[in-house]
Coordinates of C-alpha atoms in Angstrom, one line a residue:
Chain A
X1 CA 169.8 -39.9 113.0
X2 CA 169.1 -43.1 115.1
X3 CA 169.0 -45.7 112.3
X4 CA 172.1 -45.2 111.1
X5 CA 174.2 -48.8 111.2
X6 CA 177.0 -48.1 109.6
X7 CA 178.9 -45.2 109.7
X8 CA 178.6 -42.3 107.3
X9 CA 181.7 -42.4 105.6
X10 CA 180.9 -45.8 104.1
X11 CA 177.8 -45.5 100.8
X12 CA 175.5 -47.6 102.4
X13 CA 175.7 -45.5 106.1
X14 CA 175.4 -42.7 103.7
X15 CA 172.2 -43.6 102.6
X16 CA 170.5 -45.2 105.8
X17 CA 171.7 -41.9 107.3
X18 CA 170.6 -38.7 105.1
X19 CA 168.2 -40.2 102.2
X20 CA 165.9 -43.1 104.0
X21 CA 166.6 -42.1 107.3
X22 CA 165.8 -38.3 106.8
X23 CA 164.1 -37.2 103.3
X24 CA 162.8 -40.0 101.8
X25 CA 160.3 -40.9 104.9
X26 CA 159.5 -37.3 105.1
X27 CA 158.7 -36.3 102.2
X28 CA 156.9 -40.0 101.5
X29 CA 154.7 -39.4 104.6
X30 CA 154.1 -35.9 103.8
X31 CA 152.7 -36.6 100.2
X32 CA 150.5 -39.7 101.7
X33 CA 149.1 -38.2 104.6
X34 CA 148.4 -34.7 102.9
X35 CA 146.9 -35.7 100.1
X36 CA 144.9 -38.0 101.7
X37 CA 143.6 -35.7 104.5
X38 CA 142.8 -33.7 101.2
X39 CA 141.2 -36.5 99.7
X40 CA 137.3 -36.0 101.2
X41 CA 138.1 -33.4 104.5
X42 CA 139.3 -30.9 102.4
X43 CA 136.1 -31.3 99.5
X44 CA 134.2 -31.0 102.8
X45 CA 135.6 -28.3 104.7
X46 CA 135.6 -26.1 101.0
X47 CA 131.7 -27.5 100.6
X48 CA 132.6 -28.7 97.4
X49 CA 131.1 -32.1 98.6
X50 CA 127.7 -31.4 98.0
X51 CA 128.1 -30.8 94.2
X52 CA 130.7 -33.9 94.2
X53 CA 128.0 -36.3 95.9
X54 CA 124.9 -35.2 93.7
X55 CA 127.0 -36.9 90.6
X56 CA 126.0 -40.6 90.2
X57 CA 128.9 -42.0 91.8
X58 CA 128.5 -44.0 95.4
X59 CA 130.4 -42.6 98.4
X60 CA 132.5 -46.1 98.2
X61 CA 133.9 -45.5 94.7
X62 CA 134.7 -42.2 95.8
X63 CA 136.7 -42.7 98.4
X64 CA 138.4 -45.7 96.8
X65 CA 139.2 -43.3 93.4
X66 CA 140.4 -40.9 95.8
X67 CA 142.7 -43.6 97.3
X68 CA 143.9 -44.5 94.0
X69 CA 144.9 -40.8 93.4
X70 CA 147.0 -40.6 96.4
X71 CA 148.4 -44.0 95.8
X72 CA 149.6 -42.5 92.2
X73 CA 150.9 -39.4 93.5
X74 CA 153.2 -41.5 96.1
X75 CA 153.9 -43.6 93.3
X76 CA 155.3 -40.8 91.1
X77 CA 157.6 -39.3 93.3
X78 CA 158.9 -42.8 94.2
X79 CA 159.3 -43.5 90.9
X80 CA 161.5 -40.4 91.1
X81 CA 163.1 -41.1 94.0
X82 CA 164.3 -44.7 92.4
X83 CA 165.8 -42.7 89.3
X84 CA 167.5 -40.4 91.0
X85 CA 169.0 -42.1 93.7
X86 CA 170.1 -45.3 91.2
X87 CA 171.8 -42.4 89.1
X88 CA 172.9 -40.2 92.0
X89 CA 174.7 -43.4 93.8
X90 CA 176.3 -45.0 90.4
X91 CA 177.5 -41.7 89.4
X92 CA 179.0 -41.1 93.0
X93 CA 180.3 -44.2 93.1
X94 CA 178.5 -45.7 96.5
X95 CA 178.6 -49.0 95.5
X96 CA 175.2 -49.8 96.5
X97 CA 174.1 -52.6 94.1
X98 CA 170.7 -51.0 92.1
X99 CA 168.5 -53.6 93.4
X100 CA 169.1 -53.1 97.2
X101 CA 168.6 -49.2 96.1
X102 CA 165.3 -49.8 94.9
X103 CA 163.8 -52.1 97.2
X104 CA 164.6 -50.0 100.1
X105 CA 162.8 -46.9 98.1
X106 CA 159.7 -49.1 97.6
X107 CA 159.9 -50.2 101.6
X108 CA 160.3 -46.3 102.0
X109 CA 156.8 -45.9 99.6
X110 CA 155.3 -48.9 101.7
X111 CA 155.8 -47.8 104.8
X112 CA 154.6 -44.7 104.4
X113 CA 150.5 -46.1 103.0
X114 CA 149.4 -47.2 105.8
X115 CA 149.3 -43.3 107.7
X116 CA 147.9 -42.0 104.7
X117 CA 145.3 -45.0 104.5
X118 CA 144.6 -43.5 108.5
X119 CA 144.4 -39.8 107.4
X120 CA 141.7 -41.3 105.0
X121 CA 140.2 -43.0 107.5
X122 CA 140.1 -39.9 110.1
X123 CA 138.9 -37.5 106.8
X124 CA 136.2 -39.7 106.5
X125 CA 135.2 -40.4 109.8
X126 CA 135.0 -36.4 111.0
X127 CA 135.3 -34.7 107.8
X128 CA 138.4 -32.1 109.6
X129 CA 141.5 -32.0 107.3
X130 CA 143.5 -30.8 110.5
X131 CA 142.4 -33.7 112.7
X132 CA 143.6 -36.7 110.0
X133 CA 147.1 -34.6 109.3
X134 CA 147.8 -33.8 112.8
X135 CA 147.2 -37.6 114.2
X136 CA 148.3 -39.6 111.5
X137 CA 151.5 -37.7 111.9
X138 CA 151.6 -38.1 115.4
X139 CA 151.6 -41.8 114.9
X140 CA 153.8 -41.8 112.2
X141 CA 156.5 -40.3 114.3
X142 CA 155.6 -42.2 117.1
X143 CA 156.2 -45.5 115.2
X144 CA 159.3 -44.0 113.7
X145 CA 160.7 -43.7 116.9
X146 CA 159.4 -46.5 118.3
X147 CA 161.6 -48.5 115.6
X148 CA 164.5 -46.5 116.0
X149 CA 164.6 -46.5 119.8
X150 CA 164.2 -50.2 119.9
X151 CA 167.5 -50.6 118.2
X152 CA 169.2 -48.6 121.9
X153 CA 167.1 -49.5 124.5
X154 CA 166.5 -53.1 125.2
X155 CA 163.2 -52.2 127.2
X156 CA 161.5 -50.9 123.8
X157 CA 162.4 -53.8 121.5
X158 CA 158.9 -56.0 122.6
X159 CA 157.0 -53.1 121.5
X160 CA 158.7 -52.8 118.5
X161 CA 156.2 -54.7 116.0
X162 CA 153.3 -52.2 116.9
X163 CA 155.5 -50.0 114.4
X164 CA 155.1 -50.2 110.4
X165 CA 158.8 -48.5 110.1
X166 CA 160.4 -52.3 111.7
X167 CA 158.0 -54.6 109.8
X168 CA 159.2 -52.3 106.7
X169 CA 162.8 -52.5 107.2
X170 CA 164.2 -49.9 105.0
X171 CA 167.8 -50.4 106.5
X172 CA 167.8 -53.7 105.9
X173 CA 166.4 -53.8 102.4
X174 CA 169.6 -51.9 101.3
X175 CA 172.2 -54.4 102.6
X176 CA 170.2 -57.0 100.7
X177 CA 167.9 -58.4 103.0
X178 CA 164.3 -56.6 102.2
X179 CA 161.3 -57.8 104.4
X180 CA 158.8 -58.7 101.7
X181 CA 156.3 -60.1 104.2
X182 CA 156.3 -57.4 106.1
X183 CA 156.1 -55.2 102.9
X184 CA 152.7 -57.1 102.3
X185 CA 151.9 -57.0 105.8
X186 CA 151.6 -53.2 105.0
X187 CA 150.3 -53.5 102.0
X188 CA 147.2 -55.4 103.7
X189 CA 146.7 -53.1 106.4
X190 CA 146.4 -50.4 104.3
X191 CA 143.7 -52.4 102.5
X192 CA 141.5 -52.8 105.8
X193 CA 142.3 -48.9 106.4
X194 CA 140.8 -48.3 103.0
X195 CA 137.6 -49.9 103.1
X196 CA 137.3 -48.7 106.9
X197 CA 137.6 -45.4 105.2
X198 CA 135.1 -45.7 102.7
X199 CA 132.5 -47.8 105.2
X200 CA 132.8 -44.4 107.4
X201 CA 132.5 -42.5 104.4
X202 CA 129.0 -44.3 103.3
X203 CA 127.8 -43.0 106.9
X204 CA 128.8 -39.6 107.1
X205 CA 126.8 -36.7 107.1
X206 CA 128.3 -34.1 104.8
X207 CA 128.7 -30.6 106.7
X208 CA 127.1 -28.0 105.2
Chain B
X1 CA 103.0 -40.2 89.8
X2 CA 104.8 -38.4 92.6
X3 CA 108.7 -37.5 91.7
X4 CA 109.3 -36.8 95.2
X5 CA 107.8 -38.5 98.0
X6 CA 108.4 -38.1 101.7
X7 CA 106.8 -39.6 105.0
X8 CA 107.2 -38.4 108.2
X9 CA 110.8 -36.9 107.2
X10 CA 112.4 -35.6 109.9
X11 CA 115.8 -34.1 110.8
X12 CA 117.5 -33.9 114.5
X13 CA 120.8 -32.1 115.3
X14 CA 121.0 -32.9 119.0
X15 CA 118.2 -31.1 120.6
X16 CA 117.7 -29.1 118.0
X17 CA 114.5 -30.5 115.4
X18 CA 115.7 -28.7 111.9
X19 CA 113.0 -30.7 110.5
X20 CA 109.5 -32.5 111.8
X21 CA 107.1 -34.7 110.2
X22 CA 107.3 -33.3 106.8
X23 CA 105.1 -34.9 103.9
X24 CA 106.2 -33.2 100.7
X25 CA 105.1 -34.5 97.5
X26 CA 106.0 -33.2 94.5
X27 CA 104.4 -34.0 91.2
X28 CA 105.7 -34.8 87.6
X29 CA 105.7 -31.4 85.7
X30 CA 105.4 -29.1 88.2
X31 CA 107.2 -26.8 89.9
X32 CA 107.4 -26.9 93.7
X33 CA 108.9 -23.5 95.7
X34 CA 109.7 -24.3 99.2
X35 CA 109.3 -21.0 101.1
X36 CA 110.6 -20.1 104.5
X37 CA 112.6 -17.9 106.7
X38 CA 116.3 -18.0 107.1
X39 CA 116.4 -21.1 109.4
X40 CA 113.4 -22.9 109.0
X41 CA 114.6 -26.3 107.3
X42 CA 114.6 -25.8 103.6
X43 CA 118.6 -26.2 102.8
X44 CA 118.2 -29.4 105.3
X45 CA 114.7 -30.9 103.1
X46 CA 117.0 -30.3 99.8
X47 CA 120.2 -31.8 101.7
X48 CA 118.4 -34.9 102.9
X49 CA 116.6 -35.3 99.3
X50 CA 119.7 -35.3 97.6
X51 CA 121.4 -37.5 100.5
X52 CA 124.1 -35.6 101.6
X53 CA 122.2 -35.9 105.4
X54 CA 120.6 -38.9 106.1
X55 CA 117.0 -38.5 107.7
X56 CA 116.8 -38.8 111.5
X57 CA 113.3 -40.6 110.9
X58 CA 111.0 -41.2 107.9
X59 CA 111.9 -42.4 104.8
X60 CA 112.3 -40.5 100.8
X61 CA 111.4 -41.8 97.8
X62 CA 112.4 -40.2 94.4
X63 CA 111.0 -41.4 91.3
X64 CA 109.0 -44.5 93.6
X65 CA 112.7 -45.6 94.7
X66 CA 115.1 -45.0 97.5
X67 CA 118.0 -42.9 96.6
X68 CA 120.7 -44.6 94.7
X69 CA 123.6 -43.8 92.6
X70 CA 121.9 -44.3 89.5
X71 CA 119.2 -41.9 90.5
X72 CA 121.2 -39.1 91.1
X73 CA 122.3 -39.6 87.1
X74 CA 118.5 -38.2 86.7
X75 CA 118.7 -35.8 89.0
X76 CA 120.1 -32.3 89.0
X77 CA 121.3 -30.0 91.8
X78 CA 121.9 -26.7 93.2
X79 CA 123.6 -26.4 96.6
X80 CA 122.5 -23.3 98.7
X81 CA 126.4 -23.1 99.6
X82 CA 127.5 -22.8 95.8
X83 CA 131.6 -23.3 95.7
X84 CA 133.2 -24.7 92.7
X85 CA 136.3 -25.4 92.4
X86 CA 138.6 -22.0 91.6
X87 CA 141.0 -23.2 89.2
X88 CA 138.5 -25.1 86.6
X89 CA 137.0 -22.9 83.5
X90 CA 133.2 -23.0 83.6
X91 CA 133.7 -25.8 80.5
X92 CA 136.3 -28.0 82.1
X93 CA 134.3 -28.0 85.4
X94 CA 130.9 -29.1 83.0
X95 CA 133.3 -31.5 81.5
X96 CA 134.6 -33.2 84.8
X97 CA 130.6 -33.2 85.7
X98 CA 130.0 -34.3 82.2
X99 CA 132.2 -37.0 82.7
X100 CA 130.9 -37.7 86.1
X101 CA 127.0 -38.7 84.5
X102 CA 128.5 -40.4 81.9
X103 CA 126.7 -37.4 79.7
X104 CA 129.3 -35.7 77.4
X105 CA 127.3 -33.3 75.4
X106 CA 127.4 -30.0 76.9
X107 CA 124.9 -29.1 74.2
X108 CA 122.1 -28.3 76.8
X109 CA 124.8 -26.7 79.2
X110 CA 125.8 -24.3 76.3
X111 CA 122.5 -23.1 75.1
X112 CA 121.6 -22.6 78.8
X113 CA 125.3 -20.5 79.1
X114 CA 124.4 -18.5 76.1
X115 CA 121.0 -17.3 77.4
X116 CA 122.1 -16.5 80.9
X117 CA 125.1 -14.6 78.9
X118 CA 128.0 -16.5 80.6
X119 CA 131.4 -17.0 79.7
X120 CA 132.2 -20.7 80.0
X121 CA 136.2 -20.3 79.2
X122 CA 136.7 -18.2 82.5
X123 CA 138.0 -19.6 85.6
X124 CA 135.9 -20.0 87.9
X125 CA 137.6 -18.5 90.7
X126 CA 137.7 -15.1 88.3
X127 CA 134.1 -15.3 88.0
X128 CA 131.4 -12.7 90.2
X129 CA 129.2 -14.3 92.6
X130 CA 126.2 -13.6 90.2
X131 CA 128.5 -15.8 87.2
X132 CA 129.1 -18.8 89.6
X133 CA 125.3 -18.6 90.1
X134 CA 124.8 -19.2 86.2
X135 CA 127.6 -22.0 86.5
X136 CA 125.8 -23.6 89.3
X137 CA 122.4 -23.3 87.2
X138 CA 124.3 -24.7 84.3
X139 CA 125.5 -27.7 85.4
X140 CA 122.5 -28.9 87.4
X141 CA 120.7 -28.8 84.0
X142 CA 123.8 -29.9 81.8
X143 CA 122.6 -33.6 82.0
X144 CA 119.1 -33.4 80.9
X145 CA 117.6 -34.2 84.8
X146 CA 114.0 -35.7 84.6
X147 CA 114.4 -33.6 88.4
X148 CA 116.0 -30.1 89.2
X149 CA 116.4 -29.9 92.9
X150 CA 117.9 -26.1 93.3
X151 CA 118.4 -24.2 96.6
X152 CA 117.9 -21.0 96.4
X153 CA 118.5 -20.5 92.5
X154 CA 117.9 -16.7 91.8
X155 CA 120.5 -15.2 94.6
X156 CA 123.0 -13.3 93.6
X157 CA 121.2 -12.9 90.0
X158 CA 120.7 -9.8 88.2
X159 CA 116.8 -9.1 87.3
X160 CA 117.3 -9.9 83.5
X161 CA 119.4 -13.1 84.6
X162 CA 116.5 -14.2 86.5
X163 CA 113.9 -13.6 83.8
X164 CA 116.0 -15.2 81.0
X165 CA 116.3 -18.4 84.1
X166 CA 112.7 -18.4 84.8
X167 CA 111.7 -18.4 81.1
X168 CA 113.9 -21.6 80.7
X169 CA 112.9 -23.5 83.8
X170 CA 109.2 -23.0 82.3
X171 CA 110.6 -24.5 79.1
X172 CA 112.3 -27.6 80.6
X173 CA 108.7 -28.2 82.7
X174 CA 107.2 -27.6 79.4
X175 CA 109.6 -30.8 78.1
X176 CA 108.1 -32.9 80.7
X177 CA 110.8 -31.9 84.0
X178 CA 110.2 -31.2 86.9
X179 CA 111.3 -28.9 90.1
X180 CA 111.9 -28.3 93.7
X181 CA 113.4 -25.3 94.7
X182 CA 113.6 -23.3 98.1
X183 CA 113.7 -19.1 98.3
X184 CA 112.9 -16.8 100.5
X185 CA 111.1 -14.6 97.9
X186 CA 107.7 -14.4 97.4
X187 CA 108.0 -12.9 93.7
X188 CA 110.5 -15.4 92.9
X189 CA 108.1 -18.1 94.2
X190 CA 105.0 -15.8 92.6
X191 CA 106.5 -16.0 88.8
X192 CA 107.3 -19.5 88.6
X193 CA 105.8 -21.9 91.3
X194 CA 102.9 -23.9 90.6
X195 CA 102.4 -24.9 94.3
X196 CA 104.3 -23.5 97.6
X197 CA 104.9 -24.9 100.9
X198 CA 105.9 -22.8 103.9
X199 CA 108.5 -23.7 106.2
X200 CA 108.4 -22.2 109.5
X201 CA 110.6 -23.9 112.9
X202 CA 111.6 -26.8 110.4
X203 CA 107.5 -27.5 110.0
X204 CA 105.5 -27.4 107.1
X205 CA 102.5 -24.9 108.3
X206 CA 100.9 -24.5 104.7
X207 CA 101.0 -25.7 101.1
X208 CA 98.7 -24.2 98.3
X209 CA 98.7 -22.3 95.1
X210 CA 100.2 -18.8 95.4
X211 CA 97.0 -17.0 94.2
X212 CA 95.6 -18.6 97.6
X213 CA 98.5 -17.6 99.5
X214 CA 98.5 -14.3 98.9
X215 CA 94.4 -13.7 98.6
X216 CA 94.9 -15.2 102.4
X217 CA 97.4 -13.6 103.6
X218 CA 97.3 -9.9 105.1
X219 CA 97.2 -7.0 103.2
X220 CA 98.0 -3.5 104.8
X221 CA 95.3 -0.9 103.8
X222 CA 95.4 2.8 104.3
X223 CA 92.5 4.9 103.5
X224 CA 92.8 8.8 103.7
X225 CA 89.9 10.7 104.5
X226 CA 88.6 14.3 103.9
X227 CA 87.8 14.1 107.6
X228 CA 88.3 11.9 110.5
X229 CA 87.1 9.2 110.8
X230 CA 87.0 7.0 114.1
X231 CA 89.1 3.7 113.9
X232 CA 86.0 2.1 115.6
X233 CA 83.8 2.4 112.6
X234 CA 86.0 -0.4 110.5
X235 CA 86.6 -3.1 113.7
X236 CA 84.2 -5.7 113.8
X237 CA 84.3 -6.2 110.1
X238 CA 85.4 -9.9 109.6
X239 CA 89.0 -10.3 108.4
X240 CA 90.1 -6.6 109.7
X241 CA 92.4 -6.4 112.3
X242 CA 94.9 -3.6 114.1
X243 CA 92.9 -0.7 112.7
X244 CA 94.4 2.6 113.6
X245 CA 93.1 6.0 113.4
X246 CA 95.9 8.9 112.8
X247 CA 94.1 12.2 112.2
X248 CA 92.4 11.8 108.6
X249 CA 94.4 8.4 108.1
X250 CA 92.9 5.0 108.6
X251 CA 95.5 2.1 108.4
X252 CA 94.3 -1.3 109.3
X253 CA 95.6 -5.3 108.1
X254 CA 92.8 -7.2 106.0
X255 CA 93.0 -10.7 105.1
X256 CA 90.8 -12.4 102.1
X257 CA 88.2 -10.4 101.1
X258 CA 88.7 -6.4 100.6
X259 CA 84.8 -5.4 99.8
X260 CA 83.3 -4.9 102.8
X261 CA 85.8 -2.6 104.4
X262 CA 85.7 -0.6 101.5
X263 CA 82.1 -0.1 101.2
X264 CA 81.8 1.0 104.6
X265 CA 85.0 3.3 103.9
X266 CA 83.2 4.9 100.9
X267 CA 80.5 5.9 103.1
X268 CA 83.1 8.8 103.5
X269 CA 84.7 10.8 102.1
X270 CA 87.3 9.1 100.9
X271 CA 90.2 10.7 98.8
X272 CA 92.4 7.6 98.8
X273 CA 93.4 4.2 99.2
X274 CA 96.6 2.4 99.4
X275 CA 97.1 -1.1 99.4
X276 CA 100.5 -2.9 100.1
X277 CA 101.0 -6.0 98.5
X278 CA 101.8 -8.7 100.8
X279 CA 105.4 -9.4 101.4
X280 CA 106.1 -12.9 102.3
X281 CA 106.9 -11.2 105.9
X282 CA 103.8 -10.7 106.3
X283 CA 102.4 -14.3 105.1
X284 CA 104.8 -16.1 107.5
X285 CA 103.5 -13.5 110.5
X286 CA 100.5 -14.7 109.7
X287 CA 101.3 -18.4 109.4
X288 CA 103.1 -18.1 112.8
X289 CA 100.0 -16.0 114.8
X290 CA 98.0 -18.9 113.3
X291 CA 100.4 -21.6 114.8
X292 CA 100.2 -19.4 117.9
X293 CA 96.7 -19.5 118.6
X294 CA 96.3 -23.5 117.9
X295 CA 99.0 -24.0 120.5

């Protein structure tokens, strides 16, 4: 992979290069951005919204309960993550202190809101499932390589802060040095995405 | 005081007018059926009442308010597009509902289960279309609504179903309720209605009592003869139209009053008379010939 730093043989290169490099973002991203493409699309698409809408809730507090549901399903499996890989790495002997191990998981977590706060966004907006999955991936792996490029050619590195993956700095959370204001950086632009989502939501007309 | 209330309610999908102009006011304690062809705006009147669509123009009132949140607690609803979701039981899907309107009994939702003979503790994805019918009626009246707002309630039910459903939306009117609800039957519309409105080309053409519906509408009329009789003898009599003479067989359409046509038919000698209860075919043919011959 392209964020590797160190080399493989050593714990740490270990770790940037097959866990937070590889599988953590993946499946991260994968459980953010599907379940929130889920989150109204897919109640849409099945024409379960109708029923869902005629219960005295507003549109807003749906969309932000549904938020909080995908928020606690990426919190789960980071929780998850944390535990296995503090275990995995103390038991292997990778003499990665515990701290750098989770704060890099929770920059993983992090980094991976803001896409699913866009699939929200693109569910509510058009009400397709496909459409939110298929370009919030797109620019997941766009920014992902954005940030990784950036580190090889000179040319990219400008560009570089359009990317969540560099203001989340994953790599450099696990030598020590986590990026906690760009951590809330994300944090806050998941926020806007949010209540973007549920202002769209508010104005949508509900296929039938 | 009017329950519903709509003004000039109407509905654009591009160039396409699903609904136009529509004035519908529905009254506490009665039953409204809205009755139309496939097509002609009733899903998209319930839709917009319940908010799912908002209006191109005009404006809804429910209750003397604009649609909120908190209304919709008093509210309940059947979509025309029933799909629940598969892997719930019928009591844990009235439960998530339940908790939903902040109304936990299932009290009403059970007695209502027990008359329409369905089995709450089965998944819902196990249950036949005519069961998830019964769920869908069940839950719209779980919550005590002052307002059922059902699309199409009877499809998919089985005659004694829809007798056992009738009998019980003329109890909850009886309780002080009230209902909207669209078909495309007449004898749905005929048993429990206490006013109808027609929807033809997303318009509505007419709205009476279905007594006045029908006595207006046209009836088909054959007579059978002992001889021939010419088809001339019965045109000219007001409200008989497309009379046609077949050997000893007179057929012909009649609308509102029958006694003329069969005095003059008795002046012969007449061995029989059939008379074919108007389908709601014929009642929108005759709406939409009406329309035709304003235009």
């Amino acid at each position: 992979m392209f964020n590797v730093q160190q080399s493989l043989a050593s714990g740490v290169g270990y770790l940037q290069g097959e866990v937070f490099g590889f599988l953590a973002p993946l499946v991260l991203l994968g459980i953010a951005i599907g379940q929130a493409a889920r989150a109204t699309a897919a109640e849409e698409q099945e024409h379960t919204m109708d029923l869902l809408l005629a219960n005295p809730i507003s549109r807003t507090r749906l969309v932000l309960d549904k938020a909080a549901a995908v928020l606690a399903a990426v919190a789960i499996v980071t929780a998850a993550f944390a535990v296995v890989l503090v275990a995995g790495s103390a038991a292997a002997g990778l003499g990665v202190p515990w701290q750098d191990l989770l704060a890099a998981v929770l920059a993983s977590a992090v980094v991976a809101l803001p896409f699913g706060a866009t699939a929200l966004l693109i569910g509510a907006l058009t009400g397709r499932r496909g459409l939110a999955i298929g370009v919030s991936v797109g620019l997941a792996l766009f920014s992902y390589l954005l940030d990784a490029l950036s580190a090889l050619a000179d040319g990219l590195r400008p560009w570089r802060v359009l990317s969540p993956f560099h203001h989340a700095g994953v790599n450099e959370a696990l030598t020590g040095d986590p990026n906690w204001l760009g951590l809330a950086g994300l944090v806050v632009l998941t926020g806007l995405l949010v209540v973007g989502a549920a202002a769209a939501f508010e104005r949508r007309e509900i296929r039938s | 005081m009017n329950v519903i209330s709509t003004r000039q309610l109407t509905k654009r999908y591009g160039r396409t007018t699903a609904l136009r102009d529509l004035n519908l006011e529905v009254r506490q304690g009665e039953v409204y059926g809205l009755l139309g062809p496939n097509g002609a705006g009733k899903t998209t009147t319930l839709r917009l009442l319940i908010d799912v669509i908002r209006p191109t123009r005009g404006s809804i009132t429910l209750f003397g308010e604009p649609m909120s949140p908190r209304l919709r607690g008093r509210i309940g609803y059947l979509p025309g597009e029933l799909v629940l979701y598969d892997r719930l039981t019928g009591a844990d899907y009235l439960r998530f509902c339940g908790a939903l309107r902040d109304h936990a009994d299932l009290g009403e939702a059970t007695t209502l289960a027990k008359r329409l003979d369905l089995d709450l503790d089965r998944r819902t994805g196990e249950l036949s279309k005519g069961n998830r019918q019964k769920l869908g009626l069940v839950q719209a009246f779980a919550h005590r609504p002052d307002l059922v707002i059902l699309d199409e309630p009877a499809s998919g039910l089985d005659p004694l179903a829809q007798r056992e459903f009738h009998a019980y939306l003329r109890e909850y009117i009886d309780g002080g309720g009230t209902a909207l609800f669209s078909s495309h039957v007449l004898s749905e519309v005929e048993h429990v209605a206490d006013r109808v409105g027609i929807l033809l080309a997303g318009s509505l053409v007419v709205e009476d009592t279905v007594a006045s519906l029908k006595a207006n509408a046209l009836r088909e009329l054959t007579f059978t003869f002992a001889e021939e009789v010419a088809a001339a003898t019965f045109s000219g009599i007001p409200g008989v139209q497309a009379v046609q003479a077949t050997g000893n067989e007179v057929r012909c359409r009649v609308s509102g009053a029958v006694g003329e046509l069969v005095r003059t038919a008795a002046r012969f000698s007449l061995l029989n008379v059939t008379s074919h209860e108007p389908d709601l075919e014929d009642i929108f043919v005759h709406y939409t010939e009406e329309r035709g011959d304003d235009d």
